Amino acid sequence: MALDRNPDWWRDAAVYQIYPRSFADANGDGIGDLAGVTDRVPYLAKLGIDAVWLSPFYPSALADGGYDVDDYCDVDPRIGTLADFDRMVAALHQAGIRVIIDIVPNHSGSGHRWFKEALAAGPGSPARARYIFRDGLGPDRSQAPSDWRGMFGGSAWEPVGDGQFYLHLFDPAQPDWNLDNPEVRAEFVRVLRFWSDKGVDGFRVDVAQSLTKDLSGDPLPSAAEVEATPAGPGHPLYDRDEVHDIYKEWRRVFNSYDPPRAGVGEVWVDDPARRAIYAGPEELGQAFNFDLLLAGFGAADFRRVIERDLDLAAATGSSSTWVLSNHDVIRHASRYGLPAATAADQQERTTQGREWLIRRGRSPQEDTALGLARARAATLAIMALPGSVYLYQGEELGLREVTDLPDAARQDPAFFRSEGYEVGRDGARVPLPWAAGGPSLGFGPAAPHLPQPDWYKGYAVAVEDADPDSTLNLYRRALSVRRQLLARADVRESELVWLDAPEGAMQFRRGPWRCLVNFTNREGVALPGERPVLVSAKDLGDNRVLGEAATAWLLD
Ligand code: NOJ
């Protein structure tokens, strides 16, 4: 299946996120690689996705899983070469699968040649102006310029030994770029062109809301003042208006290709209406909607998030994105299996709050059957919505979070910088199980870089492949039916219409395609007359009742 030139392919694409170091290891060093992706193209094609999004594969010290990029135009030798990249893209394109890559413009890795130059060049030099250096405070300039904390814990400023500090919103190995610097701006345009010329179809933009900053305050505002400021024009670090100039420039680059390159921003802002600006047609086209990650598993929560996002997408000419899992959050099969909120954890009732509980290892055991049933139901719900779905490797197997990794195996800087207070994100990044045996369950010939738990065997691709009711086969069927339905004019041209549903359920239609979700775990919801084309539950039973935590697709 050759790729068509449809410029709007991304608007309703099913995109599969690959975390390359944990997908498939072809060269046997325990780390997944690009050749591993190429080998698995038949698997991806059979899954029925439209595009892959690759998390960073660039040379990196791996201080933050590759989001510390030392060279934006090369491949980490542990993962492959540029020639491997070209082979991978060719194989994916040949299979009709587009390629989105991750671009990390807020910060580089500390091994980047420009950062090394900045350290060597000294205060006041043009090399330092590419990053965010400030003099230290106090008589000997030994105190950080402000009390800001990095996302992973600890100070956001690192001293370099000559009275200056550099800003790093994340790990000290991730110095923040100064995107007001014309050389840095030009460099990212060069990087976008480099990969676009190689045939990459789109870009996922890391920390998209933070690329422009206002550090003119003297003294800088305190962490408490920053914290109390909503993201937006008045915030020194997040969602400043000038950031949009960058994406307008990038859009001109994207549109100079045929078909135009696509963009999706990782935009964490407080106000969904401001997020939508990044997703406008003059900017990135899409921004991740993380609201379902933060919402509970319930009809009212889902409907509120869906309605708001569809309205915003319509108003801005964007298309919605639906996300339940990625490499940064607790896998949704685990999230949905955590105990329901009790009065005592009301303030931590959001998913995010409950994530911290599981991350801190306070609540490692979950109701795995309920979590998986809800995960399957939620996935079928988002796949029926207008817009695109972003799926994270392993969710198609129903994998849940690995909560009991030994501390010695952990890699996430969040674990180290918080001194173990947060266990971090490694539990969502354990290498995939492809087979029920072998040194790494088919991930590769050697032991994997993060240990796989014993229960992974039951979720191996080979095991699920043979089971018609497996989550893998559900995803395959769902993506295939979705693709067929989206090809129909009566679906494509119909707006989503909400239908009445019993208490605790949600129902909508798009033309003849109807989706009914029973969020409750108390009682079943009787299915209307038509035969469902797909049901998330393993067993519908004869009485045509959609049981607890289940979704049905019906065709009128
Ligand atoms: C968001 C990425 O998804 C996450 O994995 C990373 O740690 C931060 N940005 C910093 O790059």
Coordinates of C-alpha atoms and ligand atoms in Angstrom, one line a residue:
M1 CA 0.0 0.0 0.0
A2 CA 1.7 3.2 -1.2
L3 CA 1.2 6.4 0.6
D4 CA -1.2 8.9 -0.9
R5 CA -0.5 12.6 -0.9
N6 CA -3.6 13.5 1.2
P7 CA -2.5 16.7 3.1
D8 CA -5.0 16.0 5.8
W9 CA -4.0 12.4 6.7
W10 CA -3.2 13.4 10.3
R11 CA -6.6 14.7 11.1
D12 CA -8.1 11.2 11.8
A13 CA -4.9 9.1 11.9
A14 CA -4.3 6.2 14.4
V15 CA -0.8 7.0 15.5
Y16 CA 1.3 4.4 17.4
Q17 CA 4.0 5.7 19.7
I18 CA 7.2 3.8 19.6
Y19 CA 9.7 4.3 22.5
P20 CA 12.6 2.9 20.4
R21 CA 14.8 1.7 23.2
S22 CA 12.0 -0.6 24.5
F23 CA 10.3 -1.8 21.3
A24 CA 12.5 -4.4 19.6
D25 CA 16.3 -5.1 19.9
A26 CA 17.7 -6.4 16.6
N27 CA 21.4 -6.1 17.4
G28 CA 21.3 -7.9 20.8
D29 CA 22.7 -5.2 23.1
G30 CA 19.6 -5.2 25.3
I31 CA 18.4 -1.8 23.8
G32 CA 15.8 -1.5 21.2
D33 CA 16.9 -0.1 17.9
L34 CA 15.7 1.2 14.5
A35 CA 16.4 -2.1 12.8
G36 CA 14.1 -3.7 15.4
V37 CA 11.4 -1.3 14.2
T38 CA 12.1 -2.2 10.6
D39 CA 11.8 -5.9 11.4
R40 CA 8.4 -5.3 13.0
V41 CA 6.8 -3.4 10.2
P42 CA 4.6 -6.4 9.4
Y43 CA 3.3 -6.4 13.0
L44 CA 2.6 -2.6 12.7
A45 CA 0.9 -3.1 9.4
K46 CA -1.3 -5.9 10.7
L47 CA -2.2 -3.8 13.7
G48 CA -3.7 -1.3 11.3
I49 CA -2.2 2.0 12.4
D50 CA -1.7 4.9 10.0
A51 CA 1.5 6.4 11.5
V52 CA 4.2 5.8 14.1
W53 CA 5.6 8.5 16.3
L54 CA 9.1 7.7 17.4
S55 CA 10.3 9.1 20.7
P56 CA 13.9 10.4 20.5
F57 CA 16.5 8.1 18.9
Y58 CA 19.3 10.8 18.7
P59 CA 22.7 10.5 20.3
S60 CA 22.2 11.1 24.0
A61 CA 23.7 10.4 27.4
L62 CA 20.3 9.0 28.3
A63 CA 19.9 11.3 31.3
D64 CA 16.2 11.5 30.4
G65 CA 15.5 8.5 28.2
G66 CA 16.8 10.3 25.1
Y67 CA 15.0 13.6 25.7
D68 CA 18.5 15.0 26.3
V69 CA 19.6 15.3 22.7
D70 CA 23.3 15.7 21.9
D71 CA 22.9 15.9 18.1
Y72 CA 19.6 16.6 16.5
C73 CA 20.7 15.3 13.1
D74 CA 22.0 11.9 13.9
V75 CA 21.1 8.5 15.4
D76 CA 22.4 7.2 18.7
P77 CA 25.0 4.5 17.7
R78 CA 23.3 2.1 20.2
I79 CA 20.1 2.5 18.2
G80 CA 21.4 2.5 14.7
T81 CA 22.7 4.8 11.9
L82 CA 21.2 7.3 9.6
A83 CA 21.1 4.5 7.0
D84 CA 19.1 2.4 9.4
F85 CA 16.7 5.3 9.7
D86 CA 16.3 5.6 6.0
R87 CA 15.7 1.9 5.7
M88 CA 13.1 2.1 8.5
V89 CA 11.2 5.0 6.9
A90 CA 11.2 3.2 3.5
A91 CA 9.8 0.0 5.0
L92 CA 7.1 1.9 6.9
H93 CA 6.2 4.0 3.9
Q94 CA 6.1 0.9 1.8
A95 CA 3.6 -0.5 4.3
G96 CA 1.5 2.7 4.1
I97 CA 2.6 3.9 7.5
R98 CA 3.7 7.5 8.0
V99 CA 6.5 8.6 10.3
I100 CA 6.4 11.3 13.0
I101 CA 9.5 12.1 14.9
D102 CA 10.1 13.8 18.2
I103 CA 11.7 17.2 18.2
V104 CA 13.1 18.5 21.5
P105 CA 13.6 22.2 21.2
N106 CA 13.3 23.4 24.8
H107 CA 16.6 21.9 25.8
S108 CA 19.5 20.0 24.4
G109 CA 21.6 17.4 26.1
S110 CA 24.7 18.6 28.0
G111 CA 26.8 16.7 25.5
H112 CA 25.6 19.0 22.6
R113 CA 28.6 20.7 20.9
W114 CA 27.0 24.1 21.5
F115 CA 26.7 23.5 25.2
K116 CA 30.3 22.4 25.4
E117 CA 31.3 25.5 23.5
A118 CA 29.2 27.6 25.9
L119 CA 30.9 26.1 29.0
A120 CA 34.3 26.7 27.4
A121 CA 33.6 30.2 26.2
G122 CA 32.8 31.8 29.5
P123 CA 30.4 34.5 30.7
G124 CA 29.2 37.1 28.3
S125 CA 30.2 35.1 25.2
P126 CA 28.0 34.6 22.1
A127 CA 28.2 30.8 22.8
R128 CA 26.6 31.3 26.2
A129 CA 23.8 33.4 24.7
R130 CA 22.5 30.3 22.9
Y131 CA 21.5 29.0 26.3
I132 CA 20.1 30.7 29.5
F133 CA 23.0 31.6 31.7
R134 CA 22.7 34.0 34.6
D135 CA 25.1 35.3 37.3
G136 CA 24.8 33.7 40.7
L137 CA 23.6 35.7 43.6
G138 CA 25.5 36.7 46.7
P139 CA 28.9 38.2 47.3
D140 CA 30.7 35.3 45.7
R141 CA 27.9 34.6 43.2
S142 CA 27.5 31.1 44.7
Q143 CA 23.7 31.2 45.1
A144 CA 21.3 30.2 42.3
P145 CA 19.6 33.1 40.5
S146 CA 16.3 32.0 41.9
D147 CA 14.7 29.3 44.0
W148 CA 13.0 27.6 41.0
R149 CA 12.8 23.8 41.1
G150 CA 13.3 21.5 38.1
M151 CA 10.5 19.2 37.0
F152 CA 12.4 16.2 38.2
G153 CA 13.2 17.8 41.6
G154 CA 16.2 19.8 42.8
S155 CA 17.2 23.3 41.7
A156 CA 16.4 24.4 38.1
W157 CA 19.8 26.1 38.1
E158 CA 23.2 24.4 37.8
P159 CA 26.4 26.3 38.7
V160 CA 29.3 26.0 36.2
G161 CA 32.1 27.1 38.5
D162 CA 32.7 30.7 37.2
G163 CA 29.9 32.5 39.0
Q164 CA 27.3 31.6 36.4
F165 CA 24.5 29.2 36.5
Y166 CA 22.4 27.7 33.6
L167 CA 18.7 27.1 33.6
H168 CA 17.4 23.6 33.2
L169 CA 13.6 23.1 33.6
F170 CA 14.3 19.3 33.6
D171 CA 17.5 17.5 34.5
P172 CA 20.8 19.3 34.9
A173 CA 21.8 17.3 31.8
Q174 CA 19.1 19.2 29.8
P175 CA 20.2 22.8 29.6
D176 CA 17.4 25.1 28.2
W177 CA 17.9 26.7 24.9
N178 CA 17.5 30.4 24.4
L179 CA 15.1 30.5 21.5
D180 CA 15.3 34.3 21.3
N181 CA 18.7 33.7 19.9
P182 CA 18.6 33.9 16.1
E183 CA 21.2 31.2 15.7
V184 CA 19.2 28.8 17.8
R185 CA 16.0 29.6 15.9
A186 CA 17.7 29.0 12.6
E187 CA 19.2 25.8 13.8
F188 CA 15.8 24.3 14.6
V189 CA 14.6 25.3 11.1
R190 CA 17.6 23.5 9.7
V191 CA 16.8 20.4 11.8
L192 CA 13.2 20.4 10.7
R193 CA 14.3 20.6 7.1
F194 CA 17.0 17.9 7.5
W195 CA 14.4 15.3 8.6
S196 CA 11.6 16.6 6.3
D197 CA 14.1 16.1 3.4
K198 CA 14.5 12.6 4.6
G199 CA 10.8 12.0 4.1
V200 CA 9.6 12.3 7.7
D201 CA 5.9 13.1 7.6
G202 CA 5.5 15.0 10.9
F203 CA 6.9 16.2 14.2
R204 CA 5.9 15.9 17.8
V205 CA 7.1 18.9 19.6
D206 CA 8.4 18.3 23.2
V207 CA 7.4 20.8 25.9
A208 CA 5.9 23.0 23.2
Q209 CA 4.6 25.7 25.7
S210 CA 7.9 26.6 27.1
L211 CA 10.1 27.6 24.2
T212 CA 10.0 31.4 25.0
K213 CA 10.7 32.7 28.4
D214 CA 10.9 36.1 30.2
L215 CA 13.8 36.2 32.5
S216 CA 14.0 40.0 32.6
G217 CA 12.9 40.2 36.2
D218 CA 15.6 41.5 38.5
P219 CA 15.4 39.8 40.9
L220 CA 13.6 36.9 39.2
P221 CA 10.2 36.1 40.7
S222 CA 10.2 33.5 43.4
A223 CA 9.1 29.9 42.8
A224 CA 6.0 30.7 44.9
E225 CA 5.2 33.7 42.7
V226 CA 5.8 31.7 39.5
E227 CA 3.6 28.9 40.9
A228 CA 0.8 31.4 41.6
T229 CA 0.9 32.8 38.0
P230 CA -1.4 31.0 35.5
A231 CA 0.4 29.8 32.4
G232 CA 0.0 32.5 29.8
P233 CA 1.3 35.9 28.8
G234 CA 2.2 36.9 32.4
H235 CA 4.1 33.6 33.2
P236 CA 7.8 33.8 32.9
L237 CA 8.2 30.2 31.6
Y238 CA 4.9 28.7 30.2
D239 CA 2.6 29.6 27.4
R240 CA 3.9 33.1 26.6
D241 CA 2.4 34.7 23.5
E242 CA 5.7 35.0 21.7
V243 CA 6.0 31.2 21.5
H244 CA 3.5 31.3 18.6
D245 CA 5.9 33.2 16.4
I246 CA 8.1 30.1 16.4
Y247 CA 5.3 27.7 15.3
K248 CA 4.1 30.1 12.6
E249 CA 7.7 30.1 11.3
W250 CA 7.7 26.3 11.5
R251 CA 4.4 26.0 9.7
R252 CA 5.9 27.9 6.8
V253 CA 8.6 25.3 6.7
F254 CA 6.1 22.4 7.0
N255 CA 4.0 23.9 4.2
S256 CA 7.0 24.1 1.8
Y257 CA 6.8 20.3 1.5
D258 CA 4.2 18.2 -0.4
P259 CA 2.3 17.0 1.4
P260 CA 2.9 19.5 4.2
R261 CA 4.6 18.1 7.2
A262 CA 2.3 17.6 10.2
G263 CA 2.8 18.8 13.7
V264 CA 1.5 17.9 17.1
G265 CA 2.5 19.8 20.2
E266 CA 3.0 18.5 23.7
V267 CA 1.3 21.4 25.3
W268 CA 0.7 21.4 29.1
V269 CA -1.3 24.6 29.8
D270 CA -4.1 25.4 32.3
D271 CA -6.6 26.6 29.8
P272 CA -7.7 24.3 27.0
A273 CA -8.7 27.3 24.9
R274 CA -5.0 28.5 25.0
R275 CA -3.9 25.0 24.1
A276 CA -6.1 25.1 21.0
I277 CA -4.0 28.1 19.7
Y278 CA -1.0 25.8 19.2
A279 CA -3.2 23.5 17.2
G280 CA -4.4 26.1 14.7
P281 CA -3.8 25.6 11.0
E282 CA -1.1 28.4 11.0
E283 CA 0.8 26.6 13.7
L284 CA 1.2 23.0 14.6
G285 CA -2.1 21.6 13.4
Q286 CA -2.6 19.5 16.6
A287 CA -1.8 19.6 20.3
F288 CA -2.1 16.7 22.6
N289 CA -5.3 16.7 24.6
F290 CA -4.2 15.2 27.9
D291 CA -7.5 15.9 29.6
L292 CA -8.5 12.2 29.5
L293 CA -5.3 11.3 31.4
L294 CA -6.5 13.6 34.2
A295 CA -10.2 12.6 34.0
G296 CA -11.8 9.8 36.0
F297 CA -13.3 6.8 34.2
G298 CA -16.9 8.1 34.2
A299 CA -19.6 9.2 31.7
A300 CA -19.7 12.8 32.9
D301 CA -16.0 13.2 32.9
F302 CA -15.5 11.8 29.5
R303 CA -18.4 13.7 28.0
R304 CA -17.2 17.0 29.5
V305 CA -13.7 16.5 28.0
I306 CA -15.0 15.3 24.6
E307 CA -17.5 18.1 24.1
R308 CA -15.0 20.8 25.1
D309 CA -12.3 19.5 22.8
L310 CA -14.5 19.0 19.8
D311 CA -15.8 22.5 20.2
L312 CA -12.3 23.9 20.4
A313 CA -11.1 21.9 17.4
A314 CA -14.1 23.1 15.4
A315 CA -13.4 26.7 16.4
T316 CA -9.7 26.6 15.5
G317 CA -9.8 24.4 12.4
S318 CA -7.7 21.8 14.2
S319 CA -8.5 18.2 14.8
S320 CA -8.8 16.6 18.2
T321 CA -6.2 14.2 19.6
W322 CA -7.2 11.4 22.1
V323 CA -4.6 10.0 24.4
L324 CA -4.9 7.5 27.2
S325 CA -1.3 6.4 27.6
N326 CA 2.2 7.5 26.7
H327 CA 5.7 7.0 28.0
D328 CA 5.2 9.6 30.7
V329 CA 2.1 8.4 32.5
I330 CA 0.9 5.3 34.3
R331 CA -0.5 2.9 31.6
H332 CA -4.2 3.2 31.5
A333 CA -4.9 -0.4 32.2
S334 CA -3.3 0.3 35.6
R335 CA -4.7 3.7 36.2
Y336 CA -8.2 2.4 35.7
G337 CA -7.6 -0.5 38.1
L338 CA -6.6 1.6 41.1
P339 CA -9.1 1.6 43.9
A340 CA -11.9 4.1 43.4
A341 CA -11.4 7.4 45.2
T342 CA -12.2 7.3 48.9
A343 CA -13.1 10.3 51.0
A344 CA -9.5 10.4 52.3
D345 CA -8.0 10.8 48.9
Q346 CA -10.5 13.2 47.4
Q347 CA -7.9 15.9 46.8
E348 CA -5.9 13.4 44.9
R349 CA -8.9 12.1 43.1
T350 CA -7.6 13.0 39.7
T351 CA -5.7 10.4 37.7
Q352 CA -2.6 12.5 38.3
G353 CA -3.1 12.3 42.0
R354 CA -3.6 8.6 41.9
E355 CA -0.5 8.3 39.7
W356 CA 1.5 9.7 42.5
L357 CA 0.1 7.0 44.8
I358 CA 1.1 4.2 42.5
R359 CA 4.5 5.9 41.7
R360 CA 5.4 6.1 45.3
G361 CA 4.7 2.4 45.5
R362 CA 2.0 3.0 48.1
S363 CA -0.7 1.3 46.0
P364 CA 1.1 -1.1 43.8
Q365 CA -1.7 -3.6 43.6
E366 CA -4.6 -2.9 41.4
D367 CA -7.8 -4.7 40.3
T368 CA -6.2 -5.9 37.1
A369 CA -9.3 -7.4 35.5
L370 CA -11.4 -4.2 36.0
G371 CA -8.4 -2.1 34.9
L372 CA -8.1 -4.0 31.7
A373 CA -11.9 -4.0 31.0
R374 CA -12.0 -0.3 31.5
A375 CA -8.9 0.3 29.4
R376 CA -10.4 -1.7 26.5
A377 CA -13.7 0.2 26.9
A378 CA -12.0 3.6 27.0
T379 CA -9.9 2.7 23.9
L380 CA -12.9 1.8 21.9
A381 CA -14.6 5.0 23.0
I382 CA -11.8 7.2 21.8
M383 CA -11.4 5.3 18.6
A384 CA -15.0 6.2 17.7
L385 CA -14.5 9.9 18.2
P386 CA -13.7 12.5 15.5
G387 CA -10.0 13.3 15.4
S388 CA -6.9 11.1 15.8
V389 CA -5.9 8.6 18.4
Y390 CA -2.4 8.3 19.8
L391 CA -1.7 4.8 21.1
Y392 CA 1.4 3.9 23.1
Q393 CA 3.3 0.7 22.4
G394 CA 2.2 -2.1 24.6
E395 CA -1.3 -0.8 25.2
E396 CA -2.5 -3.0 22.3
L397 CA -1.4 -5.9 24.5
G398 CA -3.3 -4.6 27.5
L399 CA 0.0 -4.1 29.4
R400 CA -0.2 -2.5 32.7
E401 CA 2.4 -0.6 34.6
V402 CA 5.3 -2.5 36.0
T403 CA 5.2 -1.3 39.6
D404 CA 7.9 -3.4 41.2
L405 CA 11.0 -2.6 39.3
P406 CA 14.1 -2.9 41.5
D407 CA 15.5 0.5 42.4
A408 CA 18.9 -0.6 41.0
A409 CA 17.3 -1.0 37.6
R410 CA 15.6 2.4 37.5
Q411 CA 16.7 4.9 34.8
D412 CA 14.2 7.8 35.2
P413 CA 15.8 11.1 36.5
A414 CA 12.6 11.7 38.4
F415 CA 13.5 8.8 40.7
F416 CA 17.1 10.1 41.3
R417 CA 16.3 13.8 41.6
S418 CA 13.4 13.1 44.0
E419 CA 15.6 10.7 46.0
G420 CA 13.2 7.9 45.4
Y421 CA 10.1 9.9 46.4
E422 CA 8.8 9.4 42.9
V423 CA 9.5 6.0 41.4
G424 CA 9.3 7.6 38.0
R425 CA 8.2 6.5 34.6
D426 CA 10.3 3.4 33.9
G427 CA 7.3 1.1 34.7
A428 CA 5.7 2.2 31.4
R429 CA 8.9 1.8 29.5
V430 CA 9.7 -1.9 30.1
P431 CA 10.6 -3.6 26.8
L432 CA 7.7 -5.3 25.0
P433 CA 7.1 -9.0 25.3
W434 CA 7.0 -10.5 21.8
A435 CA 7.2 -14.2 22.8
A436 CA 6.4 -16.2 25.9
G437 CA 10.0 -17.3 26.5
G438 CA 13.7 -16.5 25.8
P439 CA 16.1 -14.2 27.5
S440 CA 13.9 -11.1 26.9
L441 CA 10.5 -12.6 25.8
G442 CA 11.4 -12.0 22.2
F443 CA 12.4 -8.4 22.6
G444 CA 15.9 -9.4 21.4
P445 CA 18.6 -12.0 22.0
A446 CA 20.0 -10.4 25.2
A447 CA 18.6 -9.4 28.6
P448 CA 16.6 -6.2 28.2
H449 CA 17.7 -2.9 29.6
L450 CA 14.8 -2.9 32.0
P451 CA 13.8 -6.2 33.5
Q452 CA 10.5 -7.7 32.4
P453 CA 8.2 -9.1 35.1
D454 CA 7.1 -12.7 34.9
W455 CA 3.5 -11.8 34.2
Y456 CA 4.6 -10.2 30.9
K457 CA 4.7 -13.7 29.4
G458 CA 0.9 -13.9 29.4
Y459 CA 0.7 -10.6 27.4
A460 CA 3.3 -11.6 24.8
V461 CA 2.4 -10.8 21.1
A462 CA 2.7 -14.5 20.3
V463 CA 0.2 -15.5 23.0
E464 CA -2.3 -12.8 22.2
D465 CA -2.0 -13.4 18.5
A466 CA -3.4 -16.9 19.0
D467 CA -6.3 -15.7 21.2
P468 CA -9.3 -14.3 19.4
D469 CA -10.4 -12.4 22.5
S470 CA -7.0 -10.9 23.3
T471 CA -6.5 -7.2 23.6
L472 CA -4.2 -7.3 20.5
N473 CA -7.0 -8.8 18.4
L474 CA -9.5 -6.3 19.7
Y475 CA -7.2 -3.4 18.7
R476 CA -6.7 -5.0 15.3
R477 CA -10.4 -5.4 14.7
A478 CA -11.2 -2.0 16.1
L479 CA -8.6 -0.2 13.9
S480 CA -9.7 -2.1 10.8
V481 CA -13.4 -1.3 11.4
R482 CA -12.5 2.3 12.2
R483 CA -10.6 2.6 8.9
Q484 CA -13.5 1.1 6.9
L485 CA -16.0 3.4 8.6
L486 CA -13.9 6.5 8.2
A487 CA -13.8 5.7 4.5
R488 CA -17.6 6.1 4.3
A489 CA -18.9 9.5 3.3
D490 CA -21.9 9.1 5.7
V491 CA -19.5 8.8 8.6
R492 CA -17.0 11.4 7.5
E493 CA -19.6 14.0 6.8
S494 CA -21.6 13.5 10.0
E495 CA -21.0 15.6 13.1
L496 CA -21.0 13.8 16.4
V497 CA -24.4 13.7 17.9
W498 CA -25.0 12.8 21.5
L499 CA -27.8 10.3 22.2
D500 CA -29.6 9.6 25.5
A501 CA -28.0 6.9 27.6
P502 CA -28.8 5.3 30.9
E503 CA -27.2 6.6 34.1
G504 CA -23.5 5.9 34.0
A505 CA -23.4 5.4 30.3
M506 CA -22.5 7.6 27.3
Q507 CA -23.8 7.3 23.8
F508 CA -23.0 9.1 20.6
R509 CA -23.3 8.6 16.9
R510 CA -21.5 9.7 13.7
G511 CA -23.9 9.0 10.9
P512 CA -24.7 5.3 11.1
W513 CA -21.9 4.6 13.5
R514 CA -23.0 4.4 17.1
C515 CA -20.9 4.1 20.2
L516 CA -22.3 3.1 23.6
V517 CA -20.1 3.0 26.6
N518 CA -21.1 1.6 30.0
F519 CA -18.8 3.2 32.5
T520 CA -20.5 1.7 35.6
N521 CA -19.4 -1.4 37.3
R522 CA -22.8 -2.0 38.8
E523 CA -25.3 -3.0 36.2
G524 CA -25.5 -3.8 32.6
V525 CA -26.9 -1.6 29.8
A526 CA -29.3 -3.3 27.4
L527 CA -28.1 -3.0 23.8
P528 CA -30.5 -1.6 21.3
G529 CA -31.8 -3.9 18.5
E530 CA -28.8 -3.8 16.1
R531 CA -26.1 -6.3 16.3
P532 CA -22.9 -4.7 17.6
V533 CA -20.1 -4.7 15.1
L534 CA -17.6 -4.7 18.0
V535 CA -17.7 -5.0 21.7
S536 CA -14.8 -4.4 24.1
A537 CA -15.8 -7.0 26.6
K538 CA -14.6 -10.5 26.1
D539 CA -18.0 -12.0 26.5
L540 CA -21.2 -10.3 25.6
G541 CA -23.4 -13.2 26.6
D542 CA -26.7 -14.1 25.0
N543 CA -28.8 -11.5 26.8
R544 CA -27.4 -8.6 24.8
V545 CA -26.5 -6.6 27.9
L546 CA -23.4 -4.6 27.8
G547 CA -21.8 -5.4 31.2
E548 CA -19.6 -3.4 33.5
A549 CA -17.0 -1.2 31.9
A550 CA -17.6 -2.0 28.3
T551 CA -18.1 -0.3 24.9
A552 CA -20.1 -1.4 21.9
W553 CA -20.0 -0.1 18.4
L554 CA -23.2 -0.4 16.5
L555 CA -24.0 0.2 12.9
D556 CA -27.5 1.4 11.9
Ligands
NOJ1 C1 8.2 15.5 27.8 C2 8.6 14.1 27.4 O1 7.5 13.4 27.0 C3 9.3 13.6 28.7 O2 9.5 12.2 28.6 C4 10.5 14.3 29.0 O3 11.0 13.9 30.2 C5 10.3 15.8 29.1 N1 9.4 16.3 28.1 C6 11.5 16.6 28.9 O4 12.0 16.5 27.6

